[in-house]
Amino acid sequence: MLTINFNLLGNIILTIVGIVALIFLIMTLSNINKLIKSFQGILEKNEDNLDDVIDKLPSVVDQANTLVNNINTIVQDPNLRMAIAKANDTMTNVSSISDDIRDTVNYVGVTAVDSIDTVNAGISSVSDYSSLIMDVIDIVKNVISGR
């Protein structure tokens, strides 16, 4: 008869799982070690550049602070604010003038069309009157010649 010792079986399974976990741990540590060596190589390769950047960083920060202070001074200048307000007023006036010009051009166009229609009507009237006068002259001629 075969007896199964569950305690021994559990220990074997735990040992196998432990060995697999230990292998994965070793592989992970190996990859991390390679990554650190690669990063260290990059740092050594660019050491001079990094030193230059670190040396220039305080100067750049000071220049940036000076720039920000200058911009704040310019933005808070009341003359600039007044100039911007005047520019806005000017743009509003230009827009208003543009609207007035558009309205004037439309009015002139309508007036020109009305004037042309009036002149055309006058010419038609003159033509009608001249035709009527010609008819009257023809009638008078006929009456005089028929006598």
Coordinates of N, CA and C in Angstrom, one line a residue:
M1 N 0.8 -1.2 0.0 CA 0.0 0.0 0.0 C 0.9 1.2 0.0
L2 N 0.4 2.2 -0.8 CA 1.2 3.4 -1.0 C 0.6 4.6 -0.1
T3 N 1.5 5.1 0.7 CA 1.0 6.2 1.6 C 1.6 7.5 1.1
I4 N 0.8 8.5 1.0 CA 1.2 9.8 0.6 C 1.4 10.7 1.8
N5 N 2.6 11.2 1.9 CA 2.9 12.1 2.9 C 2.7 13.6 2.4
F6 N 1.6 14.2 2.8 CA 1.2 15.5 2.4 C 2.2 16.6 2.8
N7 N 2.8 16.3 4.0 CA 3.7 17.3 4.5 C 5.0 17.3 3.6
L8 N 5.4 16.1 3.2 CA 6.6 16.1 2.3 C 6.3 16.6 0.9
L9 N 5.1 16.3 0.4 CA 4.6 16.9 -0.9 C 4.5 18.4 -0.8
G10 N 4.0 18.9 0.2 CA 3.9 20.4 0.4 C 5.3 21.0 0.4
N11 N 6.2 20.4 1.1 CA 7.6 20.9 1.2 C 8.3 20.9 -0.2
I12 N 8.0 19.8 -1.0 CA 8.6 19.7 -2.3 C 8.0 20.9 -3.2
I13 N 6.7 21.0 -3.1 CA 6.1 22.1 -4.0 C 6.6 23.5 -3.6
L14 N 6.7 23.7 -2.3 CA 7.2 25.0 -1.8 C 8.7 25.2 -2.2
T15 N 9.5 24.1 -2.2 CA 10.9 24.2 -2.6 C 11.0 24.6 -4.0
I16 N 10.2 23.9 -4.9 CA 10.2 24.2 -6.3 C 9.7 25.7 -6.6
V17 N 8.7 26.1 -5.9 CA 8.2 27.5 -6.1 C 9.3 28.4 -5.6
G18 N 9.9 28.1 -4.5 CA 11.0 29.0 -4.0 C 12.2 29.1 -5.0
I19 N 12.5 27.9 -5.6 CA 13.6 27.9 -6.6 C 13.3 28.8 -7.8
V20 N 12.0 28.6 -8.3 CA 11.5 29.4 -9.4 C 11.6 30.9 -9.1
A21 N 11.1 31.2 -7.9 CA 11.1 32.6 -7.4 C 12.5 33.2 -7.3
L22 N 13.4 32.3 -6.8 CA 14.8 32.7 -6.7 C 15.4 33.0 -8.0
I23 N 15.1 32.2 -9.0 CA 15.6 32.4 -10.4 C 15.1 33.7 -11.0
F24 N 13.8 33.9 -10.8 CA 13.2 35.2 -11.3 C 13.8 36.4 -10.6
L25 N 14.1 36.3 -9.3 CA 14.7 37.3 -8.5 C 16.1 37.6 -9.0
I26 N 16.9 36.5 -9.3 CA 18.2 36.7 -9.9 C 18.2 37.3 -11.2
M27 N 17.2 36.9 -12.1 CA 17.1 37.5 -13.4 C 16.8 39.0 -13.3
T28 N 15.8 39.3 -12.4 CA 15.4 40.7 -12.2 C 16.6 41.6 -11.7
L29 N 17.3 41.1 -10.8 CA 18.5 41.8 -10.2 C 19.6 41.9 -11.3
S30 N 19.7 40.9 -12.1 CA 20.7 41.0 -13.2 C 20.3 42.1 -14.2
N31 N 19.0 42.2 -14.6 CA 18.5 43.2 -15.5 C 18.7 44.6 -14.9
I32 N 18.4 44.7 -13.6 CA 18.5 46.0 -12.9 C 20.0 46.4 -12.9
N33 N 20.9 45.5 -12.7 CA 22.3 45.7 -12.7 C 22.8 46.2 -14.0
K34 N 22.3 45.6 -15.1 CA 22.6 46.0 -16.5 C 22.1 47.4 -16.7
L35 N 20.9 47.7 -16.3 CA 20.3 49.1 -16.5 C 21.1 50.1 -15.7
I36 N 21.5 49.8 -14.5 CA 22.3 50.8 -13.7 C 23.7 51.0 -14.4
K37 N 24.3 49.9 -14.9 CA 25.6 50.1 -15.6 C 25.4 50.9 -16.9
S38 N 24.3 50.7 -17.6 CA 24.1 51.5 -18.8 C 23.9 53.0 -18.4
F39 N 23.1 53.2 -17.4 CA 22.9 54.6 -16.9 C 24.2 55.2 -16.5
Q40 N 25.0 54.5 -15.8 CA 26.3 55.0 -15.3 C 27.2 55.3 -16.5
G41 N 27.1 54.5 -17.5 CA 27.9 54.8 -18.7 C 27.5 56.1 -19.4
I42 N 26.2 56.3 -19.5 CA 25.7 57.5 -20.1 C 26.1 58.7 -19.3
L43 N 26.0 58.6 -17.9 CA 26.5 59.7 -17.1 C 28.0 60.0 -17.3
E44 N 28.8 59.0 -17.3 CA 30.2 59.2 -17.5 C 30.5 59.8 -18.8
K45 N 29.8 59.3 -19.9 CA 30.0 59.8 -21.2 C 29.7 61.3 -21.3
N46 N 28.7 61.8 -20.6 CA 28.2 63.1 -20.7 C 28.5 63.9 -19.4
E47 N 29.5 63.5 -18.7 CA 29.9 64.2 -17.5 C 30.3 65.6 -17.7
D48 N 31.1 65.9 -18.7 CA 31.5 67.3 -19.0 C 30.2 68.2 -19.3
N49 N 29.4 67.7 -20.1 CA 28.2 68.4 -20.5 C 27.3 68.7 -19.3
L50 N 27.1 67.7 -18.5 CA 26.3 67.8 -17.3 C 26.9 68.8 -16.3
D51 N 28.2 68.8 -16.2 CA 28.9 69.8 -15.3 C 28.7 71.2 -15.8
D52 N 28.8 71.4 -17.2 CA 28.6 72.7 -17.7 C 27.2 73.2 -17.5
V53 N 26.2 72.3 -17.7 CA 24.8 72.7 -17.4 C 24.6 73.0 -16.0
I54 N 25.1 72.2 -15.1 CA 25.0 72.5 -13.6 C 25.6 73.8 -13.3
D55 N 26.8 74.1 -13.9 CA 27.5 75.4 -13.6 C 26.7 76.6 -14.1
K56 N 26.0 76.4 -15.3 CA 25.3 77.6 -15.9 C 23.9 77.7 -15.3
L57 N 23.4 76.7 -14.6 CA 22.0 76.8 -14.1 C 21.7 77.9 -13.2
P58 N 22.5 78.3 -12.3 CA 22.2 79.5 -11.4 C 22.1 80.8 -12.2
S59 N 23.0 80.9 -13.2 CA 23.0 82.1 -14.1 C 21.7 82.1 -14.9
V60 N 21.3 81.0 -15.4 CA 20.0 80.9 -16.2 C 18.8 81.3 -15.3
V61 N 18.8 80.8 -14.1 CA 17.7 81.1 -13.1 C 17.7 82.5 -12.8
D62 N 18.9 83.2 -12.6 CA 18.9 84.6 -12.3 C 18.4 85.4 -13.5
Q63 N 18.8 85.0 -14.7 CA 18.3 85.7 -15.9 C 16.8 85.6 -16.0
A64 N 16.3 84.4 -15.7 CA 14.9 84.2 -15.8 C 14.1 85.0 -14.8
N65 N 14.7 85.1 -13.6 CA 14.1 86.0 -12.6 C 14.1 87.5 -13.0
T66 N 15.2 87.9 -13.6 CA 15.3 89.3 -14.1 C 14.3 89.5 -15.2
L67 N 14.2 88.6 -16.1 CA 13.2 88.7 -17.2 C 11.8 88.8 -16.6
V68 N 11.4 87.9 -15.7 CA 10.1 88.0 -15.1 C 9.8 89.3 -14.4
N69 N 10.8 89.8 -13.7 CA 10.7 91.1 -13.0 C 10.5 92.2 -14.0
N70 N 11.2 92.2 -15.1 CA 11.1 93.2 -16.2 C 9.7 93.1 -16.8
I71 N 9.2 91.9 -17.1 CA 7.9 91.8 -17.7 C 6.8 92.3 -16.7
N72 N 7.0 92.0 -15.4 CA 6.0 92.4 -14.5 C 6.0 94.0 -14.4
T73 N 7.2 94.6 -14.5 CA 7.3 96.0 -14.5 C 6.6 96.6 -15.7
I74 N 6.8 96.0 -16.9 CA 6.3 96.5 -18.1 C 4.7 96.4 -18.1
V75 N 4.3 95.2 -17.6 CA 2.8 95.0 -17.6 C 2.1 95.9 -16.7
Q76 N 2.8 96.3 -15.6 CA 2.2 97.1 -14.6 C 2.3 98.6 -14.9
D77 N 3.0 98.9 -16.0 CA 3.2 100.3 -16.4 C 1.9 100.9 -16.8
P78 N 1.5 102.0 -16.1 CA 0.2 102.6 -16.5 C 0.1 103.2 -17.9
N79 N 1.3 103.6 -18.4 CA 1.3 104.1 -19.8 C 1.0 103.1 -20.8
L80 N 1.5 101.8 -20.5 CA 1.2 100.7 -21.4 C -0.3 100.4 -21.3
R81 N -0.8 100.4 -20.1 CA -2.3 100.1 -20.0 C -3.1 101.2 -20.7
M82 N -2.7 102.4 -20.6 CA -3.4 103.5 -21.3 C -3.3 103.3 -22.8
A83 N -2.1 103.0 -23.3 CA -1.9 102.8 -24.7 C -2.8 101.6 -25.2
I84 N -2.8 100.6 -24.4 CA -3.7 99.4 -24.9 C -5.2 99.9 -24.9
A85 N -5.6 100.6 -23.9 CA -7.0 101.1 -23.8 C -7.2 102.0 -25.0
K86 N -6.3 102.9 -25.4 CA -6.4 103.8 -26.5 C -6.5 103.0 -27.8
A87 N -5.7 101.9 -27.9 CA -5.7 101.1 -29.1 C -7.1 100.4 -29.2
N88 N -7.6 100.0 -28.1 CA -8.9 99.4 -28.1 C -10.0 100.4 -28.6
D89 N -9.9 101.6 -28.0 CA -10.8 102.7 -28.5 C -10.7 103.0 -30.0
T90 N -9.4 103.0 -30.4 CA -9.2 103.3 -31.8 C -9.8 102.2 -32.7
M91 N -9.6 100.9 -32.3 CA -10.2 99.8 -33.1 C -11.7 99.9 -33.1
T92 N -12.3 100.3 -31.9 CA -13.8 100.5 -31.9 C -14.2 101.6 -32.8
N93 N -13.4 102.7 -32.8 CA -13.7 103.8 -33.7 C -13.6 103.4 -35.2
V94 N -12.5 102.7 -35.5 CA -12.3 102.2 -36.9 C -13.5 101.3 -37.3
S95 N -13.9 100.5 -36.4 CA -15.1 99.6 -36.7 C -16.3 100.5 -37.0
S96 N -16.5 101.5 -36.1 CA -17.7 102.4 -36.3 C -17.6 103.1 -37.6
I97 N -16.4 103.6 -37.9 CA -16.2 104.4 -39.2 C -16.5 103.4 -40.4
S98 N -16.0 102.2 -40.3 CA -16.2 101.2 -41.3 C -17.7 101.0 -41.5
D99 N -18.4 100.9 -40.4 CA -19.9 100.7 -40.6 C -20.5 101.9 -41.2
D100 N -20.1 103.1 -40.9 CA -20.6 104.3 -41.5 C -20.3 104.4 -43.0
I101 N -19.1 104.0 -43.3 CA -18.7 104.0 -44.7 C -19.5 103.0 -45.5
R102 N -19.7 101.9 -44.9 CA -20.5 100.9 -45.6 C -22.0 101.4 -45.8
D103 N -22.5 102.0 -44.8 CA -23.9 102.5 -44.9 C -23.9 103.6 -45.9
T104 N -22.9 104.5 -46.0 CA -22.9 105.6 -46.9 C -22.8 105.1 -48.4
V105 N -21.9 104.1 -48.6 CA -21.8 103.5 -49.9 C -23.1 102.8 -50.3
N106 N -23.8 102.2 -49.4 CA -25.1 101.6 -49.7 C -26.1 102.7 -50.1
Y107 N -26.1 103.8 -49.3 CA -27.0 104.9 -49.6 C -26.7 105.5 -51.0
V108 N -25.4 105.7 -51.2 CA -25.1 106.3 -52.5 C -25.5 105.4 -53.7
G109 N -25.3 104.1 -53.5 CA -25.7 103.1 -54.5 C -27.2 103.2 -54.8
V110 N -28.0 103.2 -53.7 CA -29.4 103.2 -53.8 C -29.9 104.5 -54.5
T111 N -29.2 105.6 -54.0 CA -29.6 107.0 -54.6 C -29.2 107.0 -56.1
A112 N -28.1 106.4 -56.5 CA -27.7 106.4 -57.9 C -28.7 105.6 -58.7
V113 N -29.1 104.5 -58.2 CA -30.1 103.7 -58.9 C -31.4 104.4 -59.0
D114 N -31.8 105.1 -57.9 CA -33.0 105.9 -58.0 C -32.9 107.1 -59.0
S115 N -31.7 107.7 -59.0 CA -31.5 108.8 -60.0 C -31.5 108.3 -61.4
I116 N -30.9 107.2 -61.6 CA -30.9 106.6 -63.0 C -32.4 106.3 -63.4
D117 N -33.1 105.7 -62.5 CA -34.5 105.4 -62.8 C -35.3 106.7 -63.1
T118 N -35.0 107.8 -62.3 CA -35.7 109.0 -62.5 C -35.3 109.6 -63.9
V119 N -34.0 109.6 -64.2 CA -33.6 110.1 -65.5 C -34.2 109.3 -66.6
N120 N -34.2 108.0 -66.4 CA -34.8 107.1 -67.4 C -36.3 107.4 -67.6
A121 N -37.0 107.6 -66.5 CA -38.4 108.0 -66.6 C -38.6 109.3 -67.3
G122 N -37.7 110.3 -67.0 CA -37.7 111.6 -67.7 C -37.5 111.4 -69.2
I123 N -36.5 110.6 -69.6 CA -36.2 110.4 -71.0 C -37.4 109.7 -71.7
S124 N -38.0 108.8 -71.0 CA -39.2 108.2 -71.5 C -40.3 109.2 -71.7
S125 N -40.5 110.1 -70.7 CA -41.5 111.1 -70.9 C -41.2 112.0 -72.0
V126 N -39.9 112.5 -72.2 CA -39.5 113.3 -73.3 C -39.8 112.6 -74.6
S127 N -39.5 111.3 -74.6 CA -39.7 110.5 -75.8 C -41.2 110.5 -76.1
D128 N -42.0 110.2 -75.1 CA -43.5 110.2 -75.3 C -44.0 111.5 -75.8
Y129 N -43.5 112.7 -75.1 CA -44.0 114.0 -75.5 C -43.5 114.3 -76.9
S130 N -42.3 113.9 -77.3 CA -41.8 114.2 -78.7 C -42.6 113.4 -79.7
S131 N -43.0 112.2 -79.3 CA -43.8 111.4 -80.2 C -45.2 112.0 -80.3
L132 N -45.7 112.5 -79.2 CA -47.0 113.2 -79.2 C -47.0 114.4 -80.1
I133 N -45.9 115.2 -79.9 CA -45.8 116.5 -80.7 C -45.6 116.1 -82.2
M134 N -44.9 115.1 -82.5 CA -44.7 114.6 -83.9 C -46.1 114.2 -84.5
D135 N -46.9 113.5 -83.7 CA -48.2 113.2 -84.1 C -49.1 114.4 -84.4
V136 N -49.0 115.4 -83.5 CA -49.8 116.6 -83.6 C -49.3 117.3 -84.9
I137 N -48.0 117.4 -85.1 CA -47.5 118.1 -86.3 C -48.0 117.3 -87.6
D138 N -48.0 116.0 -87.5 CA -48.5 115.2 -88.7 C -50.0 115.5 -88.9
I139 N -50.7 115.6 -87.8 CA -52.1 115.9 -88.0 C -52.3 117.3 -88.6
V140 N -51.6 118.3 -88.1 CA -51.7 119.6 -88.6 C -51.3 119.7 -90.1
K141 N -50.2 119.0 -90.5 CA -49.8 118.9 -91.9 C -50.9 118.3 -92.7
N142 N -51.4 117.2 -92.2 CA -52.5 116.6 -93.0 C -53.7 117.5 -93.1
V143 N -54.0 118.2 -92.1 CA -55.2 119.1 -92.1 C -54.9 120.3 -93.1
I144 N -53.7 120.8 -93.1 CA -53.3 121.9 -93.9 C -53.2 121.4 -95.4
S145 N -52.6 120.3 -95.6 CA -52.5 119.8 -97.0 C -53.9 119.3 -97.5
G146 N -54.7 118.9 -96.7 CA -56.0 118.4 -97.1 C -57.0 119.5 -97.4
R147 N -56.7 120.7 -97.2 CA -57.6 121.8 -97.5 C -57.5 122.2 -98.8

